[in-house]
């Protein structure tokens, strides 16, 4: 089974949804509140699809599979504490990579 195929990490398969938008984050009232708390530009929302029904009793497996999934690692953006720049969760060599 190739990496990223269903069943690779306990049967979980995640898919990055880059076209998904979050209109609430770009609403004028929201922008004003984010600016008030110095969070404007420091918050992002990303969407990932999941191919199964979520089962609460498997939540730990779900979270571990999410952060190890080959479709999540190169796409999940994090804000670096040290540089204040957006980076991805990981890259091929296991180091954080700037976006």
Coordinates of N, CA, C and O in Angstrom, one line a residue:
X1 N 0.8 -1.2 0.0 CA 0.0 0.0 0.0 C 0.9 1.2 0.0 O 1.8 1.3 0.8
X2 N 0.6 2.2 -0.9 CA 1.4 3.4 -1.0 C 1.1 4.4 0.2 O 0.0 4.3 0.7
X3 N 2.0 5.2 0.5 CA 1.8 6.2 1.6 C 0.6 7.1 1.2 O 0.5 7.5 0.0
X4 N -0.2 7.4 2.1 CA -1.4 8.3 1.9 C -2.6 7.6 1.4 O -3.6 8.2 1.2
X5 N -2.5 6.2 1.2 CA -3.7 5.5 0.8 C -4.5 5.1 2.1 O -4.0 5.0 3.1
X6 N -5.8 5.0 1.9 CA -6.6 4.5 3.0 C -6.1 3.3 3.7 O -5.6 2.4 3.0
X7 N -6.1 3.2 5.0 CA -5.6 2.1 5.7 C -4.1 2.2 6.1 O -3.6 1.5 6.8
X8 N -3.4 3.2 5.5 CA -2.0 3.4 5.8 C -1.7 3.7 7.3 O -0.8 3.3 7.8
X9 N -2.6 4.5 7.9 CA -2.4 4.9 9.3 C -3.7 4.5 10.1 O -4.5 5.4 10.5
X10 N -3.9 3.3 10.2 CA -5.1 2.8 11.0 C -6.4 3.0 10.2 O -7.5 3.1 10.8
X11 N -6.4 3.1 8.9 CA -7.6 3.2 8.1 C -8.0 4.6 7.9 O -9.0 4.8 7.2
X12 N -7.3 5.6 8.4 CA -7.7 7.0 8.2 C -7.0 7.5 7.0 O -5.9 7.3 6.7
X13 N -7.8 8.3 6.3 CA -7.3 9.0 5.1 C -7.8 10.4 5.1 O -9.0 10.7 5.1
X14 N -6.8 11.4 5.0 CA -7.2 12.8 5.0 C -6.9 13.4 3.7 O -6.0 13.0 3.0
X15 N -7.7 14.4 3.3 CA -7.5 15.1 2.1 C -7.5 16.6 2.3 O -8.4 17.1 3.0
X16 N -6.5 17.3 1.9 CA -6.4 18.8 2.0 C -7.4 19.4 1.1 O -7.6 19.0 -0.1
X17 N -8.2 20.4 1.6 CA -9.2 21.1 0.8 C -8.8 22.6 0.7 O -9.4 23.4 1.3
X18 N -7.9 22.9 -0.2 CA -7.4 24.3 -0.3 C -8.4 25.3 -0.8 O -8.3 26.5 -0.6
X19 N -9.5 24.8 -1.5 CA -10.5 25.8 -2.0 C -11.5 26.2 -1.0 O -12.3 27.1 -1.2
X20 N -11.5 25.5 0.1 CA -12.5 25.8 1.2 C -12.2 27.1 1.8 O -11.1 27.5 2.1
X21 N -13.2 28.0 1.8 CA -13.0 29.3 2.4 C -13.8 29.4 3.7 O -14.8 28.7 3.9
X22 N -13.4 30.4 4.5 CA -14.0 30.6 5.8 C -14.4 32.1 5.8 O -13.6 33.0 6.2
X23 N -15.6 32.4 5.3 CA -16.0 33.8 5.1 C -16.1 34.5 6.5 O -15.9 35.7 6.5
X24 N -16.3 33.8 7.5 CA -16.4 34.5 8.8 C -15.1 35.1 9.2 O -15.0 36.2 9.9
X25 N -13.9 34.6 8.7 CA -12.6 35.2 9.1 C -12.4 36.5 8.3 O -11.5 37.3 8.7
X26 N -13.0 36.7 7.2 CA -12.8 37.9 6.4 C -13.9 38.9 6.6 O -13.9 40.0 5.9
X27 N -14.9 38.6 7.4 CA -16.0 39.6 7.7 C -15.4 40.8 8.4 O -14.5 40.7 9.2
X28 N -15.9 42.0 8.0 CA -15.3 43.2 8.6 C -15.3 43.2 10.2 O -14.4 43.7 10.8
X29 N -16.4 42.7 10.8 CA -16.5 42.7 12.2 C -15.4 41.8 12.8 O -14.8 42.1 13.8
X30 N -15.2 40.7 12.2 CA -14.2 39.7 12.6 C -12.8 40.3 12.5 O -12.0 40.2 13.4
X31 N -12.5 41.0 11.3 CA -11.2 41.6 11.1 C -11.0 42.7 12.1 O -9.8 42.8 12.6
X32 N -12.0 43.4 12.5 CA -11.8 44.4 13.5 C -11.4 43.8 14.9 O -10.6 44.3 15.6
X33 N -12.1 42.7 15.2 CA -11.8 42.1 16.5 C -10.4 41.4 16.5 O -9.7 41.4 17.5
X34 N -10.0 40.8 15.3 CA -8.7 40.2 15.2 C -7.6 41.3 15.4 O -6.6 41.1 16.0
X35 N -7.9 42.4 14.7 CA -6.9 43.6 14.8 C -6.8 44.0 16.3 O -5.7 44.3 16.8
X36 N -8.0 44.1 17.0 CA -8.0 44.6 18.4 C -7.1 43.7 19.2 O -6.4 44.2 20.2
X37 N -7.0 42.4 19.0 CA -6.2 41.5 19.8 C -4.9 41.2 19.1 O -4.3 40.2 19.5
X38 N -4.5 41.9 18.1 CA -3.2 41.7 17.4 C -3.1 40.3 16.8 O -2.1 39.7 16.7
X39 N -4.3 39.8 16.3 CA -4.3 38.5 15.7 C -4.5 38.6 14.2 O -4.4 37.5 13.5
X40 N -4.8 39.8 13.6 CA -5.0 39.9 12.2 C -3.7 39.5 11.5 O -2.7 40.0 11.7
X41 N -3.8 38.5 10.6 CA -2.7 38.0 9.8 C -1.9 36.9 10.6 O -1.0 36.3 10.1
X42 N -2.3 36.7 11.8 CA -1.7 35.6 12.6 C -2.6 34.4 12.9 O -2.3 33.6 13.7
X43 N -3.7 34.4 12.1 CA -4.6 33.3 12.3 C -5.0 32.8 10.9 O -5.2 33.6 10.0
X44 N -5.1 31.5 10.7 CA -5.5 30.9 9.4 C -6.4 29.7 9.7 O -6.3 29.1 10.8
X45 N -7.3 29.5 8.8 CA -8.2 28.3 8.9 C -7.9 27.4 7.7 O -7.9 28.0 6.6
X46 N -7.7 26.2 7.9 CA -7.5 25.2 6.8 C -8.5 24.1 7.0 O -8.9 23.7 8.1
X47 N -8.9 23.5 5.9 CA -9.8 22.4 5.9 C -9.2 21.1 5.3 O -8.5 21.2 4.4
X48 N -9.5 20.0 6.0 CA -9.1 18.7 5.6 C -10.3 17.8 5.6 O -11.1 17.9 6.6
X49 N -10.5 17.0 4.6 CA -11.6 16.1 4.6 C -11.1 14.8 5.2 O -10.0 14.5 5.3
X50 N -12.1 14.0 5.6 CA -11.8 12.7 6.3 C -12.8 11.7 5.7 O -13.9 12.0 5.5
X51 N -12.3 10.5 5.4 CA -13.1 9.5 4.7 C -13.9 8.5 5.6 O -14.5 7.6 5.0
X52 N -14.0 8.8 6.9 CA -14.7 7.9 7.7 C -15.6 8.7 8.7 O -15.4 9.9 8.8
X53 N -16.5 8.0 9.4 CA -17.3 8.6 10.4 C -16.4 8.7 11.7 O -15.7 7.7 12.0
X54 N -16.4 9.9 12.3 CA -15.5 10.1 13.5 C -16.1 9.3 14.6 O -17.3 9.3 14.9
X55 N -15.3 8.6 15.3 CA -15.7 7.8 16.5 C -14.9 8.3 17.7 O -13.7 8.2 17.7
X56 N -15.6 8.9 18.6 CA -15.0 9.5 19.8 C -14.0 8.6 20.5 O -13.0 9.0 21.0
X57 N -14.4 7.3 20.6 CA -13.5 6.4 21.4 C -12.2 6.1 20.6 O -11.2 5.6 21.3
X58 N -12.0 6.5 19.4 CA -10.8 6.4 18.6 C -10.1 7.8 18.4 O -9.3 7.9 17.5
X59 N -10.5 8.8 19.2 CA -10.0 10.1 19.0 C -8.5 10.2 19.0 O -7.9 11.0 18.2
X60 N -7.8 9.5 19.9 CA -6.3 9.5 19.9 C -5.7 9.0 18.7 O -4.8 9.6 18.1
X61 N -6.3 7.9 18.1 CA -5.8 7.3 16.9 C -6.0 8.4 15.7 O -5.2 8.5 14.9
X62 N -7.2 9.0 15.8 CA -7.5 10.0 14.8 C -6.5 11.1 14.7 O -6.0 11.5 13.7
X63 N -6.2 11.7 15.9 CA -5.3 12.8 16.0 C -3.9 12.4 15.6 O -3.2 13.1 14.8
X64 N -3.4 11.3 16.0 CA -2.1 10.8 15.6 C -2.0 10.6 14.1 O -1.0 11.0 13.5
X65 N -3.1 10.0 13.6 CA -3.1 9.7 12.1 C -3.1 11.1 11.4 O -2.5 11.2 10.3
X66 N -3.9 12.0 11.9 CA -3.9 13.3 11.2 C -2.5 14.0 11.1 O -2.1 14.4 10.0
X67 N -1.8 14.0 12.2 CA -0.5 14.7 12.1 C 0.6 13.9 11.5 O 1.6 14.5 11.1
X68 N 0.3 12.6 11.2 CA 1.3 11.8 10.5 C 0.9 11.6 9.0 O 1.7 11.0 8.2
X69 N -0.3 12.0 8.6 CA -0.8 11.8 7.3 C 0.1 12.5 6.2 O 0.4 13.7 6.4
X70 N 0.5 11.8 5.1 CA 1.3 12.4 4.1 C 0.5 13.5 3.3 O 1.2 14.3 2.6
X71 N -0.8 13.7 3.5 CA -1.5 14.8 2.8 C -1.6 16.0 3.8 O -2.0 17.1 3.3
X72 N -1.4 15.7 5.0 CA -1.5 16.8 6.0 C -0.1 17.5 6.2 O 0.0 18.7 6.2
X73 N 1.0 16.7 6.3 CA 2.3 17.2 6.7 C 2.7 18.3 5.7 O 3.2 19.4 6.2
X74 N 2.6 18.2 4.4 CA 3.1 19.3 3.6 C 2.1 20.5 3.4 O 2.5 21.5 2.8
X75 N 1.0 20.4 4.0 CA -0.1 21.4 3.8 C -0.5 22.2 5.0 O -0.9 23.3 4.9
X76 N -0.3 21.6 6.2 CA -0.8 22.2 7.4 C 0.2 23.3 7.8 O 1.4 23.1 8.0
X77 N -0.3 24.6 7.9 CA 0.5 25.7 8.2 C 0.4 26.1 9.6 O -0.6 26.0 10.3
X78 N 1.6 26.4 10.2 CA 1.8 26.8 11.6 C 2.5 28.1 11.6 O 3.3 28.4 10.7
X79 N 2.2 28.9 12.6 CA 2.9 30.2 12.8 C 4.1 30.0 13.7 O 3.9 29.6 14.8
X80 N 5.3 30.3 13.2 CA 6.5 30.1 13.9 C 6.6 31.1 15.1 O 6.4 32.3 14.8
X81 N 6.9 30.6 16.3 CA 7.1 31.5 17.4 C 8.3 32.3 17.2 O 8.3 33.5 17.6
X82 N 9.4 31.8 16.7 CA 10.6 32.5 16.6 C 10.7 33.5 15.5 O 11.2 34.6 15.7
X83 N 10.1 33.2 14.3 CA 10.2 34.1 13.2 C 8.9 34.8 12.9 O 8.9 35.9 12.2
X84 N 7.8 34.3 13.4 CA 6.5 35.0 13.1 C 6.0 34.7 11.7 O 5.1 35.4 11.2
X85 N 6.7 33.8 11.0 CA 6.3 33.5 9.6 C 5.5 32.2 9.6 O 5.7 31.3 10.4
X86 N 4.7 32.0 8.5 CA 4.0 30.8 8.3 C 4.9 29.7 7.8 O 5.7 29.9 6.9
X87 N 4.9 28.5 8.4 CA 5.7 27.4 8.0 C 4.8 26.2 7.9 O 3.7 26.2 8.4
X88 N 5.2 25.2 7.2 CA 4.4 23.9 7.1 C 4.8 23.0 8.2 O 5.9 23.1 8.8
X89 N 4.0 22.1 8.5 CA 4.2 21.1 9.6 C 5.5 20.4 9.4 O 6.3 20.1 10.3
X90 N 5.8 20.0 8.1 CA 7.1 19.3 7.9 C 7.4 19.3 6.4 O 6.7 19.8 5.6
X91 N 8.5 18.7 6.1 CA 9.0 18.5 4.7 C 9.6 17.2 4.6 O 9.7 16.4 5.6
X92 N 10.1 16.9 3.4 CA 10.7 15.5 3.2 C 11.8 15.2 4.1 O 12.0 14.0 4.5
X93 N 12.6 16.2 4.5 CA 13.7 15.9 5.4 C 13.4 16.0 6.9 O 14.2 16.0 7.8
X94 N 12.1 16.2 7.2 CA 11.6 16.3 8.6 C 11.8 17.6 9.3 O 11.4 17.8 10.4
X95 N 12.3 18.6 8.6 CA 12.5 19.9 9.2 C 11.3 20.8 8.8 O 10.6 20.6 7.8
X96 N 11.0 21.8 9.6 CA 10.0 22.8 9.3 C 10.4 23.6 8.1 O 11.6 23.9 7.9
X97 N 9.4 23.9 7.3 CA 9.7 24.6 6.0 C 8.8 25.9 5.9 O 7.6 25.9 6.2
X98 N 9.4 27.0 5.5 CA 8.7 28.3 5.4 C 7.7 28.1 4.2 O 7.9 27.5 3.3
X99 N 6.5 28.8 4.4 CA 5.5 28.8 3.3 C 5.7 30.0 2.5 O 5.9 31.1 2.9

